[in-house]
């Protein structure tokens, strides 16, 4: 390899050669995706059939000499585009604030001298000098390795450190098993080494995954698909209605200009021009609510898509777990197992406290002795456990330090008291580590740490907290008990370490055989990366909401399954599938099995992508969570990719539509709940807009078909659509949660904006509104009143019906008379504004002429309100029946 790359293992590259290679190979950095300009973001807001239809309507209005109407429509469209662009721009700015500047530095050997250089100046042929805590800045082949371990969770998903060596491996060795390589984007957890840089920038494994992500097409969200489908239906309906009205007007002998203006007003009434604005605001409000909870939504429509989530493909490390090893259990000779949780809760570490159990005191002393050994036989610096700092060393050793601190041991003081004099570093082959320390009185002790199956045969006695038990203890079976305990802890997916100590001097050249039969066994420590405290409740909330959560991880099968069971993600009968099995099954077989699998273990990036696609092929809306580089392709392909903001990679955040700043799985569930609220509010909005649009269309068609005069002037219809509705639609989407958003199944993929219940509500509301308004119109015609007064009063009755319908749409089950509407101050303000504007149109003389209205006698208002209230009572009756049926079903259950 050295000859192929033309480098020197000891001296590294010459400085001049490094500069030449930099010009040839380029900087050691991934190409940054170009940021969309505000102009492009703004243009993207107009890509909707609904917007196209509004443009067409405004053009037709302008051609008919109705420049004011055309201007109003265009203003609505422009407001929608500006709001959407500003919100997406704010999300991008938030992401820019998260972006870490690449000021990383690497230690290299050039011209035979070690020096620090900026990582972006690394070139193939450089010799990296690696030590615990340093970041690996390029892919490199190991030349030397002494107890070297790397943290590769960000790249492979493996939560435990990977031991490295300099051996030769087959060329087709899987990425996670290339023990003779270190990779860009990972960290050194323990040990030391030197490595020859073989690839930089986009040629690294990190770069390959980033490139695969870049070509992955970002698909439309379910909301965008529904809106596009909705727009096409409306387009066809509007054109058909336009033709129908023109034909009816022609049959009635109406003037051409009047026919076209009425037909245009009806076409505009079919198009809910307030929908794009209100939908954008609904998403923006949800986006701001989530921002306060630590969630950045980079694409507005992704929030609504979260509400339609059916599958969550969740990473394990750092998402369901803390991504930090924690001591879970101890095993002490002569005392047995002590769970860490019980020890921390029940055992008093200071003698003499009331209620202290003497046995517990002795166990605490033994645990303290065990953890003191863990502090001394340990390479993690004490500052790694300081508040607010992420441990740079091996997480297993960091966990020992953290447990010692909880036991009242000060690592810094203990290491000063017992300074290290000699060591045998940890080696993956030996699976052992030894350090010699000298005490205040000159006494010398050697502490050993390692795998139980390797350390136990070296022990001639067991330490029971008082005196060495002697060889008699081994004859009594303590070693067999310890090994059995280690196996039992391993079956729980705990990583088990054994500890021992020997009085005397360490001779590194003699290896570990010098301790055989002399070591005193101290006990076992079991660790694991624990599930987040709130993960189980979050998984249960998902299950209650009809969302299936599955684990997709690069970690080992047993470890992944243990965590999945702890958080309630895996249940009896669920399957576990690992990477090797995935390679052997076809896409058809995967689709047949995928919904029975709870855990996908030991998978690599392309397999994560394949899993997401398998769920999507079944019509499922898929959310993918992750924080590593290896997650990026699947994050891009999922309906919503959710990346972690803290500790996550920039590549993952760059492709995700949603970023969790606090890395909390429970926050994702809150985001889904907020998405469902947004979806619910949008459905309320669509119901209201459909009801008002159909009211106007049916009212006009009835009059034209039955030979009556037009009940509304064309300009009044336009006012109703652009002002009366406009003051309520935006306000309706400001509704807060009703409290049961997560107690219903997710919206089916491909479902429309209105479900069966909504269509029933729509039928009742429209029938009542049309019957009330048209009946009032006929009654006033028979009274022989002037047509302009009749149209003004009909205009007002229809507005009253729409205001009452807005109140009814606030909830599908809750009565208006519960006054829950008072919670939504925006809706109340919209109602007052709408009433005021309507009064201005009727009672202000300049507006009278513009909108063909006359003042209504004040004594007519009461009878109009009583007649219009019929629409409210119809919906209240339906709600009462729904509540009664729900109570009856609850009693039956």
PDB file of N, CA and C in Angstrom, residues 659-713:
ATOM      1  N   UNK A 659     -35.687  18.379  11.678  1.00  0.00           N
ATOM      2  CA  UNK A 659     -34.518  18.189  12.543  1.00  0.00           C
ATOM      3  C   UNK A 659     -34.955  18.340  13.996  1.00  0.00           C
ATOM      4  N   UNK A 660     -34.640  17.331  14.825  1.00  0.00           N
ATOM      5  CA  UNK A 660     -34.927  17.386  16.253  1.00  0.00           C
ATOM      6  C   UNK A 660     -33.699  17.931  16.964  1.00  0.00           C
ATOM      7  N   UNK A 661     -33.828  19.112  17.535  1.00  0.00           N
ATOM      8  CA  UNK A 661     -32.678  19.728  18.181  1.00  0.00           C
ATOM      9  C   UNK A 661     -32.275  18.996  19.450  1.00  0.00           C
ATOM     10  N   UNK A 662     -33.232  18.378  20.144  1.00  0.00           N
ATOM     11  CA  UNK A 662     -32.901  17.714  21.399  1.00  0.00           C
ATOM     12  C   UNK A 662     -32.741  16.199  21.258  1.00  0.00           C
ATOM     13  N   UNK A 663     -32.759  15.679  20.026  1.00  0.00           N
ATOM     14  CA  UNK A 663     -32.528  14.251  19.771  1.00  0.00           C
ATOM     15  C   UNK A 663     -33.492  13.351  20.539  1.00  0.00           C
ATOM     16  N   UNK A 664     -34.666  13.834  20.849  1.00  0.00           N
ATOM     17  CA  UNK A 664     -35.587  13.118  21.726  1.00  0.00           C
ATOM     18  C   UNK A 664     -36.678  12.444  20.907  1.00  0.00           C
ATOM     19  N   UNK A 665     -36.772  11.111  21.047  1.00  0.00           N
ATOM     20  CA  UNK A 665     -37.797  10.374  20.310  1.00  0.00           C
ATOM     21  C   UNK A 665     -39.195  10.848  20.702  1.00  0.00           C
ATOM     22  N   UNK A 666     -39.362  11.204  21.978  1.00  0.00           N
ATOM     23  CA  UNK A 666     -40.670  11.692  22.424  1.00  0.00           C
ATOM     24  C   UNK A 666     -41.034  12.991  21.720  1.00  0.00           C
ATOM     25  N   UNK A 667     -40.044  13.799  21.374  1.00  0.00           N
ATOM     26  CA  UNK A 667     -40.318  15.036  20.642  1.00  0.00           C
ATOM     27  C   UNK A 667     -40.846  14.726  19.254  1.00  0.00           C
ATOM     28  N   UNK A 668     -40.370  13.633  18.667  1.00  0.00           N
ATOM     29  CA  UNK A 668     -40.893  13.216  17.368  1.00  0.00           C
ATOM     30  C   UNK A 668     -42.375  12.887  17.478  1.00  0.00           C
ATOM     31  N   UNK A 669     -42.765  12.227  18.553  1.00  0.00           N
ATOM     32  CA  UNK A 669     -44.182  11.907  18.757  1.00  0.00           C
ATOM     33  C   UNK A 669     -44.989  13.192  18.917  1.00  0.00           C
ATOM     34  N   UNK A 670     -44.431  14.178  19.636  1.00  0.00           N
ATOM     35  CA  UNK A 670     -45.112  15.475  19.746  1.00  0.00           C
ATOM     36  C   UNK A 670     -45.251  16.136  18.379  1.00  0.00           C
ATOM     37  N   UNK A 671     -44.217  15.979  17.552  1.00  0.00           N
ATOM     38  CA  UNK A 671     -44.283  16.544  16.203  1.00  0.00           C
ATOM     39  C   UNK A 671     -45.373  15.868  15.383  1.00  0.00           C
ATOM     40  N   UNK A 672     -45.508  14.543  15.548  1.00  0.00           N
ATOM     41  CA  UNK A 672     -46.568  13.815  14.849  1.00  0.00           C
ATOM     42  C   UNK A 672     -47.935  14.299  15.328  1.00  0.00           C
ATOM     43  N   UNK A 673     -48.049  14.504  16.635  1.00  0.00           N
ATOM     44  CA  UNK A 673     -49.317  15.015  17.175  1.00  0.00           C
ATOM     45  C   UNK A 673     -49.622  16.398  16.605  1.00  0.00           C
ATOM     46  N   UNK A 674     -48.593  17.239  16.504  1.00  0.00           N
ATOM     47  CA  UNK A 674     -48.793  18.565  15.928  1.00  0.00           C
ATOM     48  C   UNK A 674     -49.166  18.447  14.455  1.00  0.00           C
ATOM     49  N   UNK A 675     -48.552  17.484  13.753  1.00  0.00           N
ATOM     50  CA  UNK A 675     -48.912  17.249  12.362  1.00  0.00           C
ATOM     51  C   UNK A 675     -50.354  16.827  12.210  1.00  0.00           C
ATOM     52  N   UNK A 676     -50.809  15.993  13.134  1.00  0.00           N
ATOM     53  CA  UNK A 676     -52.221  15.580  13.092  1.00  0.00           C
ATOM     54  C   UNK A 676     -53.147  16.761  13.371  1.00  0.00           C
ATOM     55  N   UNK A 677     -52.722  17.639  14.280  1.00  0.00           N
ATOM     56  CA  UNK A 677     -53.526  18.835  14.542  1.00  0.00           C
ATOM     57  C   UNK A 677     -53.611  19.700  13.294  1.00  0.00           C
ATOM     58  N   UNK A 678     -52.484  19.872  12.612  1.00  0.00           N
ATOM     59  CA  UNK A 678     -52.484  20.648  11.374  1.00  0.00           C
ATOM     60  C   UNK A 678     -53.424  20.015  10.358  1.00  0.00           C
ATOM     61  N   UNK A 679     -53.345  18.670  10.232  1.00  0.00           N
ATOM     62  CA  UNK A 679     -54.224  17.977   9.280  1.00  0.00           C
ATOM     63  C   UNK A 679     -55.684  18.156   9.662  1.00  0.00           C
ATOM     64  N   UNK A 680     -55.997  18.052  10.956  1.00  0.00           N
ATOM     65  CA  UNK A 680     -57.373  18.231  11.424  1.00  0.00           C
ATOM     66  C   UNK A 680     -57.867  19.640  11.103  1.00  0.00           C
ATOM     67  N   UNK A 681     -57.021  20.630  11.353  1.00  0.00           N
ATOM     68  CA  UNK A 681     -57.418  22.014  11.076  1.00  0.00           C
ATOM     69  C   UNK A 681     -57.606  22.262   9.588  1.00  0.00           C
ATOM     70  N   UNK A 682     -56.761  21.627   8.768  1.00  0.00           N
ATOM     71  CA  UNK A 682     -56.929  21.768   7.319  1.00  0.00           C
ATOM     72  C   UNK A 682     -58.238  21.137   6.878  1.00  0.00           C
ATOM     73  N   UNK A 683     -58.596  19.998   7.478  1.00  0.00           N
ATOM     74  CA  UNK A 683     -59.876  19.364   7.118  1.00  0.00           C
ATOM     75  C   UNK A 683     -61.056  20.229   7.556  1.00  0.00           C
ATOM     76  N   UNK A 684     -60.933  20.864   8.715  1.00  0.00           N
ATOM     77  CA  UNK A 684     -61.983  21.804   9.136  1.00  0.00           C
ATOM     78  C   UNK A 684     -62.107  22.925   8.110  1.00  0.00           C
ATOM     79  N   UNK A 685     -60.965  23.402   7.676  1.00  0.00           N
ATOM     80  CA  UNK A 685     -60.939  24.484   6.705  1.00  0.00           C
ATOM     81  C   UNK A 685     -61.577  24.066   5.383  1.00  0.00           C
ATOM     82  N   UNK A 686     -61.181  22.889   4.869  1.00  0.00           N
ATOM     83  CA  UNK A 686     -61.732  22.418   3.593  1.00  0.00           C
ATOM     84  C   UNK A 686     -63.237  22.192   3.714  1.00  0.00           C
ATOM     85  N   UNK A 687     -63.668  21.648   4.855  1.00  0.00           N
ATOM     86  CA  UNK A 687     -65.104  21.453   5.070  1.00  0.00           C
ATOM     87  C   UNK A 687     -65.840  22.791   5.008  1.00  0.00           C
ATOM     88  N   UNK A 688     -65.311  23.783   5.686  1.00  0.00           N
ATOM     89  CA  UNK A 688     -65.956  25.091   5.689  1.00  0.00           C
ATOM     90  C   UNK A 688     -65.980  25.705   4.289  1.00  0.00           C
ATOM     91  N   UNK A 689     -64.842  25.647   3.577  1.00  0.00           N
ATOM     92  CA  UNK A 689     -64.782  26.236   2.245  1.00  0.00           C
ATOM     93  C   UNK A 689     -65.682  25.503   1.262  1.00  0.00           C
ATOM     94  N   UNK A 690     -65.726  24.175   1.342  1.00  0.00           N
ATOM     95  CA  UNK A 690     -66.604  23.412   0.461  1.00  0.00           C
ATOM     96  C   UNK A 690     -68.057  23.765   0.734  1.00  0.00           C
ATOM     97  N   UNK A 691     -68.397  23.852   2.016  1.00  0.00           N
ATOM     98  CA  UNK A 691     -69.785  24.161   2.368  1.00  0.00           C
ATOM     99  C   UNK A 691     -70.190  25.528   1.818  1.00  0.00           C
ATOM    100  N   UNK A 692     -69.347  26.541   2.005  1.00  0.00           N
ATOM    101  CA  UNK A 692     -69.703  27.876   1.522  1.00  0.00           C
ATOM    102  C   UNK A 692     -69.728  27.927  -0.004  1.00  0.00           C
ATOM    103  N   UNK A 693     -68.778  27.229  -0.648  1.00  0.00           N
ATOM    104  CA  UNK A 693     -68.744  27.233  -2.116  1.00  0.00           C
ATOM    105  C   UNK A 693     -69.979  26.558  -2.695  1.00  0.00           C
ATOM    106  N   UNK A 694     -70.353  25.406  -2.147  1.00  0.00           N
ATOM    107  CA  UNK A 694     -71.531  24.693  -2.656  1.00  0.00           C
ATOM    108  C   UNK A 694     -72.803  25.464  -2.370  1.00  0.00           C
ATOM    109  N   UNK A 695     -72.829  26.164  -1.233  1.00  0.00           N
ATOM    110  CA  UNK A 695     -74.004  27.007  -0.944  1.00  0.00           C
ATOM    111  C   UNK A 695     -74.244  27.980  -2.093  1.00  0.00           C
ATOM    112  N   UNK A 696     -73.209  28.679  -2.494  1.00  0.00           N
ATOM    113  CA  UNK A 696     -73.333  29.713  -3.518  1.00  0.00           C
ATOM    114  C   UNK A 696     -73.660  29.102  -4.879  1.00  0.00           C
ATOM    115  N   UNK A 697     -72.986  27.975  -5.215  1.00  0.00           N
ATOM    116  CA  UNK A 697     -73.219  27.343  -6.510  1.00  0.00           C
ATOM    117  C   UNK A 697     -74.647  26.820  -6.615  1.00  0.00           C
ATOM    118  N   UNK A 698     -75.112  26.080  -5.607  1.00  0.00           N
ATOM    119  CA  UNK A 698     -76.456  25.489  -5.658  1.00  0.00           C
ATOM    120  C   UNK A 698     -77.536  26.574  -5.618  1.00  0.00           C
ATOM    121  N   UNK A 699     -77.279  27.625  -4.852  1.00  0.00           N
ATOM    122  CA  UNK A 699     -78.253  28.719  -4.782  1.00  0.00           C
ATOM    123  C   UNK A 699     -78.444  29.350  -6.167  1.00  0.00           C
ATOM    124  N   UNK A 700     -77.346  29.579  -6.872  1.00  0.00           N
ATOM    125  CA  UNK A 700     -77.436  30.188  -8.195  1.00  0.00           C
ATOM    126  C   UNK A 700     -78.070  29.236  -9.200  1.00  0.00           C
ATOM    127  N   UNK A 701     -77.651  27.938  -9.172  1.00  0.00           N
ATOM    128  CA  UNK A 701     -78.190  26.975 -10.131  1.00  0.00           C
ATOM    129  C   UNK A 701     -79.684  26.763  -9.923  1.00  0.00           C
ATOM    130  N   UNK A 702     -80.132  26.766  -8.664  1.00  0.00           N
ATOM    131  CA  UNK A 702     -81.572  26.634  -8.404  1.00  0.00           C
ATOM    132  C   UNK A 702     -82.341  27.804  -9.023  1.00  0.00           C
ATOM    133  N   UNK A 703     -81.808  28.994  -8.814  1.00  0.00           N
ATOM    134  CA  UNK A 703     -82.501  30.172  -9.351  1.00  0.00           C
ATOM    135  C   UNK A 703     -82.514  30.148 -10.874  1.00  0.00           C
ATOM    136  N   UNK A 704     -81.383  29.826 -11.501  1.00  0.00           N
ATOM    137  CA  UNK A 704     -81.326  29.778 -12.961  1.00  0.00           C
ATOM    138  C   UNK A 704     -82.198  28.661 -13.509  1.00  0.00           C
ATOM    139  N   UNK A 705     -82.146  27.510 -12.878  1.00  0.00           N
ATOM    140  CA  UNK A 705     -82.900  26.366 -13.374  1.00  0.00           C
ATOM    141  C   UNK A 705     -84.403  26.527 -13.226  1.00  0.00           C
ATOM    142  N   UNK A 706     -84.851  27.208 -12.155  1.00  0.00           N
ATOM    143  CA  UNK A 706     -86.287  27.357 -11.898  1.00  0.00           C
ATOM    144  C   UNK A 706     -86.853  28.667 -12.448  1.00  0.00           C
ATOM    145  N   UNK A 707     -85.981  29.444 -13.100  1.00  0.00           N
ATOM    146  CA  UNK A 707     -86.470  30.650 -13.756  1.00  0.00           C
ATOM    147  C   UNK A 707     -86.629  31.845 -12.858  1.00  0.00           C
ATOM    148  N   UNK A 708     -85.996  31.880 -11.717  1.00  0.00           N
ATOM    149  CA  UNK A 708     -86.087  33.030 -10.818  1.00  0.00           C
ATOM    150  C   UNK A 708     -84.953  34.011 -11.100  1.00  0.00           C
ATOM    151  N   UNK A 709     -85.108  35.243 -10.630  1.00  0.00           N
ATOM    152  CA  UNK A 709     -83.993  36.194 -10.748  1.00  0.00           C
ATOM    153  C   UNK A 709     -82.793  35.693  -9.933  1.00  0.00           C
ATOM    154  N   UNK A 710     -81.641  36.257 -10.237  1.00  0.00           N
ATOM    155  CA  UNK A 710     -80.434  35.838  -9.498  1.00  0.00           C
ATOM    156  C   UNK A 710     -80.542  36.302  -8.047  1.00  0.00           C
ATOM    157  N   UNK A 711     -80.363  35.395  -7.065  1.00  0.00           N
ATOM    158  CA  UNK A 711     -80.488  35.797  -5.659  1.00  0.00           C
ATOM    159  C   UNK A 711     -79.310  36.634  -5.179  1.00  0.00           C
ATOM    160  N   UNK A 712     -78.192  36.577  -5.903  1.00  0.00           N
ATOM    161  CA  UNK A 712     -77.006  37.343  -5.532  1.00  0.00           C
ATOM    162  C   UNK A 712     -76.416  37.983  -6.777  1.00  0.00           C
ATOM    163  N   UNK A 713     -75.895  39.184  -6.624  1.00  0.00           N
ATOM    164  CA  UNK A 713     -75.158  39.809  -7.718  1.00  0.00           C
ATOM    165  C   UNK A 713     -73.778  39.157  -7.808  1.00  0.00           C
TER     166      UNK A 713
END
